[in-house]
Coordinates of N, CA, C and O in Angstrom, one line a residue:
M1 N 166.8 -190.3 -28.6 CA 167.2 -189.9 -30.0 C 166.1 -189.0 -30.6 O 164.9 -189.3 -30.3
A2 N 166.4 -188.2 -31.5 CA 165.5 -187.3 -32.1 C 165.5 -187.3 -33.6 O 166.6 -187.5 -34.2
T3 N 164.4 -187.2 -34.3 CA 164.3 -187.2 -35.7 C 164.8 -185.9 -36.2 O 165.0 -184.9 -35.5
V4 N 164.9 -185.8 -37.6 CA 165.4 -184.5 -38.2 C 164.4 -183.4 -37.9 O 164.8 -182.3 -37.5
E5 N 163.1 -183.7 -38.0 CA 162.1 -182.7 -37.7 C 162.1 -182.2 -36.3 O 162.1 -181.0 -36.0
V6 N 162.2 -183.1 -35.3 CA 162.3 -182.7 -33.9 C 163.6 -182.0 -33.6 O 163.6 -181.0 -32.9
S7 N 164.7 -182.4 -34.2 CA 166.0 -181.7 -34.0 C 165.9 -180.3 -34.5 O 166.4 -179.4 -33.9
L8 N 165.3 -180.1 -35.7 CA 165.3 -178.7 -36.3 C 164.4 -177.8 -35.4 O 164.7 -176.7 -35.1
K9 N 163.2 -178.3 -34.9 CA 162.4 -177.6 -34.0 C 163.1 -177.2 -32.8 O 163.0 -176.1 -32.2
D10 N 163.8 -178.2 -32.2 CA 164.6 -178.0 -31.0 C 165.6 -176.8 -31.2 O 165.7 -175.9 -30.3
V11 N 166.4 -176.9 -32.2 CA 167.4 -175.9 -32.4 C 166.8 -174.5 -32.7 O 167.3 -173.5 -32.1
M12 N 165.7 -174.5 -33.4 CA 165.1 -173.2 -33.7 C 164.5 -172.5 -32.4 O 164.4 -171.3 -32.3
T13 N 164.0 -173.4 -31.5 CA 163.3 -172.8 -30.3 C 164.3 -172.6 -29.2 O 164.1 -171.7 -28.3
S14 N 165.4 -173.3 -29.1 CA 166.3 -173.2 -28.0 C 167.5 -172.2 -28.2 O 168.2 -171.9 -27.3
V15 N 167.7 -171.8 -29.5 CA 168.8 -170.9 -29.8 C 168.2 -169.5 -30.1 O 167.5 -169.3 -31.0
E16 N 168.6 -168.6 -29.2 CA 168.1 -167.2 -29.4 C 168.7 -166.6 -30.7 O 169.9 -166.8 -31.0
G17 N 167.8 -166.0 -31.4 CA 168.3 -165.3 -32.7 C 168.4 -166.3 -33.9 O 168.8 -165.9 -34.9
A18 N 167.9 -167.5 -33.8 CA 167.9 -168.5 -34.9 C 167.0 -168.0 -36.0 O 165.8 -167.7 -35.8
L19 N 167.5 -167.9 -37.2 CA 166.8 -167.5 -38.4 C 166.4 -168.7 -39.3 O 165.4 -168.6 -40.0
G20 N 167.2 -169.7 -39.3 CA 166.9 -170.9 -40.1 C 167.9 -172.0 -39.7 O 169.0 -171.8 -39.3
A21 N 167.4 -173.3 -40.0 CA 168.3 -174.4 -39.7 C 168.0 -175.5 -40.7 O 166.9 -175.6 -41.3
A22 N 169.0 -176.4 -40.9 CA 168.8 -177.5 -41.9 C 169.7 -178.6 -41.5 O 170.7 -178.5 -40.8
V23 N 169.3 -179.8 -41.9 CA 170.1 -181.0 -41.8 C 170.4 -181.4 -43.2 O 169.5 -181.5 -44.0
V24 N 171.7 -181.5 -43.5 CA 172.2 -181.7 -44.9 C 173.1 -182.9 -45.1 O 173.9 -183.2 -44.2
D25 N 172.9 -183.6 -46.2 CA 173.8 -184.7 -46.6 C 174.9 -184.0 -47.4 O 174.6 -183.5 -48.5
Y26 N 176.1 -184.0 -46.9 CA 177.2 -183.3 -47.7 C 177.8 -184.2 -48.8 O 178.6 -183.7 -49.6
S27 N 177.4 -185.4 -49.0 CA 177.8 -186.2 -50.1 C 177.0 -185.8 -51.4 O 177.5 -185.7 -52.5
S28 N 175.7 -185.4 -51.1 CA 174.9 -185.0 -52.3 C 174.5 -183.5 -52.3 O 174.1 -182.9 -53.3
G29 N 174.7 -182.8 -51.1 CA 174.3 -181.4 -51.0 C 172.8 -181.2 -50.8 O 172.3 -180.1 -50.7
M30 N 172.1 -182.3 -50.6 CA 170.6 -182.3 -50.4 C 170.2 -182.1 -49.0 O 170.8 -182.7 -48.1
A31 N 169.3 -181.1 -48.8 CA 168.8 -180.9 -47.4 C 167.8 -182.0 -47.1 O 166.8 -182.2 -47.8
L32 N 168.0 -182.7 -45.9 CA 167.0 -183.7 -45.5 C 165.9 -183.0 -44.8 O 164.8 -183.7 -44.6
G33 N 166.1 -181.8 -44.3 CA 165.0 -181.1 -43.7 C 165.5 -179.6 -43.4 O 166.7 -179.4 -43.3
T34 N 164.5 -178.7 -43.5 CA 164.8 -177.3 -43.2 C 163.7 -176.7 -42.3 O 162.6 -177.2 -42.4
L35 N 164.0 -175.7 -41.6 CA 163.0 -174.9 -40.8 C 163.5 -173.5 -40.7 O 164.6 -173.2 -40.5
G36 N 162.6 -172.6 -41.0 CA 162.9 -171.2 -41.0 C 163.3 -170.7 -42.3 O 162.9 -171.2 -43.3
G37 N 164.2 -169.7 -42.4 CA 164.6 -169.1 -43.6 C 163.6 -168.1 -44.1 O 162.8 -167.5 -43.3
G38 N 163.5 -167.9 -45.4 CA 162.6 -166.9 -46.0 C 163.1 -166.5 -47.3 O 164.0 -167.1 -47.9
K39 N 162.5 -165.4 -47.8 CA 162.9 -165.0 -49.2 C 164.3 -164.5 -49.3 O 164.9 -164.7 -50.3
D40 N 164.9 -164.0 -48.2 CA 166.3 -163.6 -48.2 C 167.2 -164.7 -47.7 O 168.5 -164.5 -47.7
L41 N 166.7 -165.9 -47.3 CA 167.5 -167.0 -46.8 C 166.9 -168.3 -47.3 O 166.1 -168.9 -46.7
D42 N 167.4 -168.7 -48.5 CA 166.9 -169.9 -49.1 C 167.8 -171.1 -48.6 O 168.9 -171.2 -49.0
L43 N 167.3 -171.8 -47.6 CA 168.1 -172.8 -46.9 C 168.5 -174.0 -47.9 O 169.5 -174.6 -47.7
T44 N 167.7 -174.2 -48.9 CA 168.1 -175.3 -49.9 C 169.3 -174.9 -50.6 O 170.2 -175.7 -50.8
V45 N 169.4 -173.7 -51.1 CA 170.5 -173.1 -51.8 C 171.7 -173.1 -50.8 O 172.9 -173.5 -51.2
A46 N 171.5 -172.6 -49.6 CA 172.6 -172.6 -48.6 C 173.1 -173.9 -48.3 O 174.3 -174.1 -48.1
A47 N 172.2 -174.9 -48.2 CA 172.7 -176.3 -47.9 C 173.7 -176.8 -49.0 O 174.7 -177.3 -48.7
A48 N 173.3 -176.6 -50.3 CA 174.1 -177.0 -51.4 C 175.5 -176.3 -51.4 O 176.5 -176.9 -51.5
G49 N 175.4 -175.0 -51.1 CA 176.6 -174.2 -51.1 C 177.6 -174.5 -50.0 O 178.8 -174.6 -50.2
N50 N 177.0 -174.8 -48.8 CA 177.9 -175.1 -47.7 C 178.4 -176.5 -47.8 O 179.4 -176.8 -47.1
T51 N 177.9 -177.3 -48.6 CA 178.5 -178.6 -48.9 C 179.8 -178.4 -49.5 O 180.8 -179.1 -49.1
D52 N 179.9 -177.5 -50.4 CA 181.2 -177.2 -51.0 C 182.2 -176.7 -50.0 O 183.4 -176.9 -50.1
V53 N 181.8 -175.9 -49.0 CA 182.6 -175.4 -47.9 C 183.3 -176.6 -47.2 O 184.5 -176.6 -46.9
I54 N 182.4 -177.5 -46.8 CA 182.9 -178.7 -46.1 C 183.9 -179.5 -46.9 O 185.0 -179.9 -46.4
R55 N 183.5 -179.8 -48.1 CA 184.4 -180.5 -49.0 C 185.8 -179.9 -49.2 O 186.8 -180.5 -49.1
A56 N 185.8 -178.5 -49.3 CA 187.0 -177.8 -49.5 C 187.9 -177.9 -48.2 O 189.1 -178.1 -48.3
K57 N 187.3 -177.8 -47.1 CA 188.0 -177.9 -45.8 C 188.6 -179.3 -45.6 O 189.7 -179.4 -45.1
V58 N 187.8 -180.3 -45.9 CA 188.3 -181.7 -45.7 C 189.5 -181.9 -46.7 O 190.5 -182.5 -46.3
R59 N 189.4 -181.4 -47.9 CA 190.5 -181.6 -48.9 C 191.7 -180.8 -48.4 O 192.8 -181.4 -48.4
T60 N 191.5 -179.6 -47.9 CA 192.7 -178.9 -47.3 C 193.3 -179.6 -46.2 O 194.6 -179.6 -46.1
M61 N 192.5 -180.1 -45.3 CA 193.1 -180.8 -44.1 C 193.9 -182.0 -44.6 O 195.0 -182.3 -44.1
E62 N 193.4 -182.7 -45.6 CA 194.1 -183.9 -46.2 C 195.5 -183.4 -46.8 O 196.5 -184.1 -46.6
L63 N 195.4 -182.4 -47.5 CA 196.7 -181.9 -48.2 C 197.7 -181.4 -47.1 O 198.9 -181.6 -47.4
L64 N 197.2 -180.9 -46.0 CA 198.1 -180.4 -45.0 C 198.5 -181.5 -44.0 O 199.4 -181.3 -43.2
G65 N 197.9 -182.7 -44.2 CA 198.2 -183.8 -43.3 C 197.7 -183.6 -41.9 O 198.3 -184.1 -40.9
L66 N 196.6 -182.8 -41.7 CA 196.0 -182.6 -40.4 C 195.2 -183.7 -40.0 O 194.4 -184.2 -40.8
S67 N 195.3 -184.2 -38.8 CA 194.5 -185.2 -38.3 C 193.4 -184.6 -37.4 O 193.4 -183.4 -37.1
G68 N 192.4 -185.4 -37.0 CA 191.3 -185.0 -36.2 C 190.1 -184.7 -37.1 O 190.1 -184.8 -38.3
Q69 N 189.0 -184.4 -36.4 CA 187.7 -184.2 -37.1 C 187.3 -182.7 -37.0 O 187.6 -182.1 -36.0
I70 N 186.6 -182.3 -38.0 CA 186.0 -180.9 -37.9 C 184.8 -181.0 -37.0 O 184.0 -181.9 -37.1
E71 N 184.8 -180.1 -36.0 CA 183.7 -180.0 -35.1 C 182.6 -179.1 -35.7 O 181.5 -179.4 -35.9
D72 N 183.1 -177.9 -36.0 CA 182.2 -176.9 -36.6 C 182.9 -175.9 -37.4 O 184.2 -175.7 -37.3
I73 N 182.2 -175.2 -38.3 CA 182.8 -174.2 -39.1 C 181.9 -172.9 -38.9 O 180.7 -173.0 -39.0
L74 N 182.5 -171.8 -38.7 CA 181.8 -170.6 -38.5 C 182.1 -169.6 -39.6 O 183.2 -169.4 -40.0
I75 N 181.0 -169.0 -40.2 CA 181.1 -168.0 -41.2 C 180.5 -166.8 -40.6 O 179.3 -166.8 -40.3
T76 N 181.2 -165.7 -40.5 CA 180.7 -164.5 -39.9 C 180.4 -163.4 -41.0 O 181.3 -163.1 -41.7
L77 N 179.2 -163.0 -41.0 CA 178.8 -161.9 -42.0 C 178.5 -160.7 -41.2 O 178.5 -160.7 -39.9
E78 N 178.2 -159.6 -41.8 CA 178.0 -158.3 -41.2 C 176.8 -158.4 -40.1 O 177.0 -157.9 -39.0
S79 N 175.8 -159.1 -40.5 CA 174.6 -159.2 -39.6 C 174.2 -160.6 -39.2 O 173.2 -160.8 -38.5
Q80 N 175.0 -161.6 -39.6 CA 174.6 -163.0 -39.3 C 175.8 -163.9 -39.0 O 176.9 -163.6 -39.5
Y81 N 175.6 -164.9 -38.3 CA 176.5 -166.0 -38.1 C 175.9 -167.2 -38.9 O 174.7 -167.5 -38.8
H82 N 176.8 -167.9 -39.6 CA 176.4 -169.2 -40.2 C 177.3 -170.3 -39.6 O 178.5 -170.2 -39.7
L83 N 176.6 -171.2 -38.9 CA 177.3 -172.2 -38.2 C 177.0 -173.6 -38.8 O 175.9 -173.9 -39.0
I84 N 178.1 -174.3 -39.1 CA 178.0 -175.6 -39.7 C 178.6 -176.6 -38.7 O 179.8 -176.5 -38.3
R85 N 177.8 -177.6 -38.3 CA 178.3 -178.6 -37.4 C 178.2 -180.0 -38.0 O 177.1 -180.4 -38.3
L86 N 179.3 -180.7 -38.2 CA 179.3 -182.1 -38.7 C 178.7 -183.0 -37.7 O 178.9 -182.9 -36.5
V87 N 177.8 -183.9 -38.2 CA 177.2 -184.9 -37.3 C 178.2 -186.1 -37.2 O 178.6 -186.7 -38.3
T88 N 178.5 -186.5 -36.0 CA 179.5 -187.5 -35.8 C 179.0 -188.9 -35.4 O 179.7 -189.9 -35.5
G89 N 177.8 -189.0 -35.0 CA 177.2 -190.3 -34.6 C 177.2 -191.3 -35.7 O 177.3 -191.0 -36.9
R90 N 177.0 -192.6 -35.3 CA 177.0 -193.7 -36.3 C 175.9 -193.5 -37.4 O 176.0 -193.8 -38.5
S91 N 174.7 -192.9 -37.0 CA 173.6 -192.7 -37.9 C 173.8 -191.4 -38.7 O 173.0 -191.1 -39.6
G92 N 174.8 -190.5 -38.4 CA 174.9 -189.2 -39.0 C 176.1 -189.1 -39.9 O 176.4 -187.9 -40.3
N93 N 176.8 -190.1 -40.2 CA 178.0 -190.0 -41.1 C 177.6 -189.4 -42.4 O 176.7 -189.9 -43.1
G94 N 178.3 -188.3 -42.8 CA 178.0 -187.6 -44.0 C 177.0 -186.5 -43.9 O 176.6 -186.0 -44.9
L95 N 176.6 -186.2 -42.7 CA 175.5 -185.2 -42.5 C 176.1 -184.0 -41.8 O 177.1 -184.1 -41.0
F96 N 175.5 -182.8 -41.9 CA 175.8 -181.7 -41.1 C 174.6 -180.9 -40.8 O 173.6 -180.9 -41.5
L97 N 174.7 -180.2 -39.6 CA 173.6 -179.3 -39.2 C 174.1 -177.9 -39.6 O 175.3 -177.5 -39.5
Y98 N 173.2 -177.1 -40.1 CA 173.5 -175.8 -40.6 C 172.5 -174.8 -39.8 O 171.3 -175.0 -39.8
L99 N 173.1 -173.8 -39.2 CA 172.3 -172.9 -38.4 C 172.6 -171.5 -38.8 O 173.8 -171.1 -38.8
V100 N 171.6 -170.6 -39.1 CA 171.9 -169.2 -39.4 C 171.3 -168.4 -38.2 O 170.1 -168.6 -37.8
L101 N 172.1 -167.5 -37.7 CA 171.7 -166.7 -36.5 C 171.8 -165.2 -36.9 O 172.6 -164.7 -37.6
D102 N 170.9 -164.5 -36.2 CA 170.9 -163.0 -36.3 C 172.0 -162.6 -35.3 O 171.9 -162.9 -34.1
K103 N 173.0 -162.0 -35.8 CA 174.2 -161.6 -35.0 C 173.9 -160.7 -33.8 O 174.5 -160.9 -32.8
S104 N 173.0 -159.8 -34.0 CA 172.7 -158.9 -32.9 C 171.8 -159.5 -31.8 O 171.7 -158.9 -30.7
R105 N 171.2 -160.6 -32.1 CA 170.3 -161.2 -31.0 C 170.8 -162.6 -30.5 O 170.1 -163.2 -29.7
S106 N 172.0 -163.0 -30.9 CA 172.4 -164.3 -30.6 C 173.6 -164.3 -29.7 O 174.4 -163.4 -29.8
N107 N 173.8 -165.4 -29.0 CA 175.0 -165.6 -28.2 C 175.7 -166.8 -28.9 O 175.2 -168.0 -28.8
L108 N 176.8 -166.6 -29.6 CA 177.5 -167.6 -30.4 C 177.9 -168.8 -29.5 O 177.8 -169.9 -30.0
A109 N 178.5 -168.6 -28.4 CA 178.9 -169.7 -27.5 C 177.7 -170.6 -27.1 O 177.8 -171.8 -27.2
M110 N 176.6 -170.0 -26.8 CA 175.4 -170.8 -26.4 C 174.8 -171.5 -27.6 O 174.4 -172.6 -27.5
A111 N 174.9 -170.8 -28.8 CA 174.4 -171.5 -30.0 C 175.2 -172.7 -30.3 O 174.7 -173.8 -30.7
R112 N 176.5 -172.6 -30.2 CA 177.4 -173.7 -30.5 C 177.1 -174.9 -29.5 O 177.1 -176.0 -29.9
H113 N 176.9 -174.5 -28.2 CA 176.6 -175.5 -27.2 C 175.3 -176.2 -27.5 O 175.2 -177.5 -27.5
Q114 N 174.3 -175.5 -27.9 CA 173.0 -176.1 -28.2 C 173.0 -176.9 -29.4 O 172.4 -178.0 -29.5
L115 N 173.8 -176.4 -30.4 CA 173.9 -177.2 -31.7 C 174.6 -178.5 -31.4 O 174.2 -179.6 -32.0
K116 N 175.6 -178.5 -30.6 CA 176.3 -179.8 -30.2 C 175.3 -180.7 -29.5 O 175.3 -181.9 -29.8
R117 N 174.5 -180.2 -28.6 CA 173.5 -181.0 -27.9 C 172.5 -181.7 -28.9 O 172.2 -182.9 -28.8
V118 N 172.0 -180.9 -29.8 CA 171.1 -181.4 -30.8 C 171.7 -182.4 -31.7 O 171.2 -183.4 -32.0
E119 N 173.0 -182.1 -32.1 CA 173.7 -183.1 -33.0 C 173.9 -184.4 -32.3 O 173.7 -185.5 -32.9
E120 N 174.1 -184.4 -31.0 CA 174.3 -185.7 -30.3 C 173.1 -186.5 -30.2 O 173.1 -187.7 -30.0
Q121 N 171.9 -185.8 -30.3 CA 170.6 -186.5 -30.1 C 170.0 -186.9 -31.5 O 169.0 -187.6 -31.5
L122 N 170.6 -186.4 -32.5 CA 170.0 -186.6 -33.9 C 170.1 -188.1 -34.3 O 171.1 -188.7 -34.2
E123 N 169.0 -188.6 -34.8 CA 168.9 -190.0 -35.3 C 168.2 -189.9 -36.7 O 167.1 -189.4 -36.8
V124 N 169.0 -190.4 -37.7 CA 168.5 -190.3 -39.0 C 168.2 -191.7 -39.5 O 168.9 -192.6 -39.3

């Protein structure tokens, strides 16, 4: 099992084109840890904003009567991918991993695979 800090370092070093990553509590919108980012990518603000994305999707699924769990949510921008992966383990209920990728330098399929691996090892 890996801590938040170890998990963030792992995802930032194992995913080509990673610009920033965070572990976020979506009940509060608070980032439990961040790594990367910069003046053009405030991960704390992004964490809070993406909490609203998850809440809206969960509400929509309930209204539609859809069963199953959300694995991940992808937001594609002109030059970036924003990947949100809900943490499903017993210690991660209510958390999500957030990863921002440089679209021109990343492989989305590999990033999703690596993020899943990190999520499975995360211990909070």
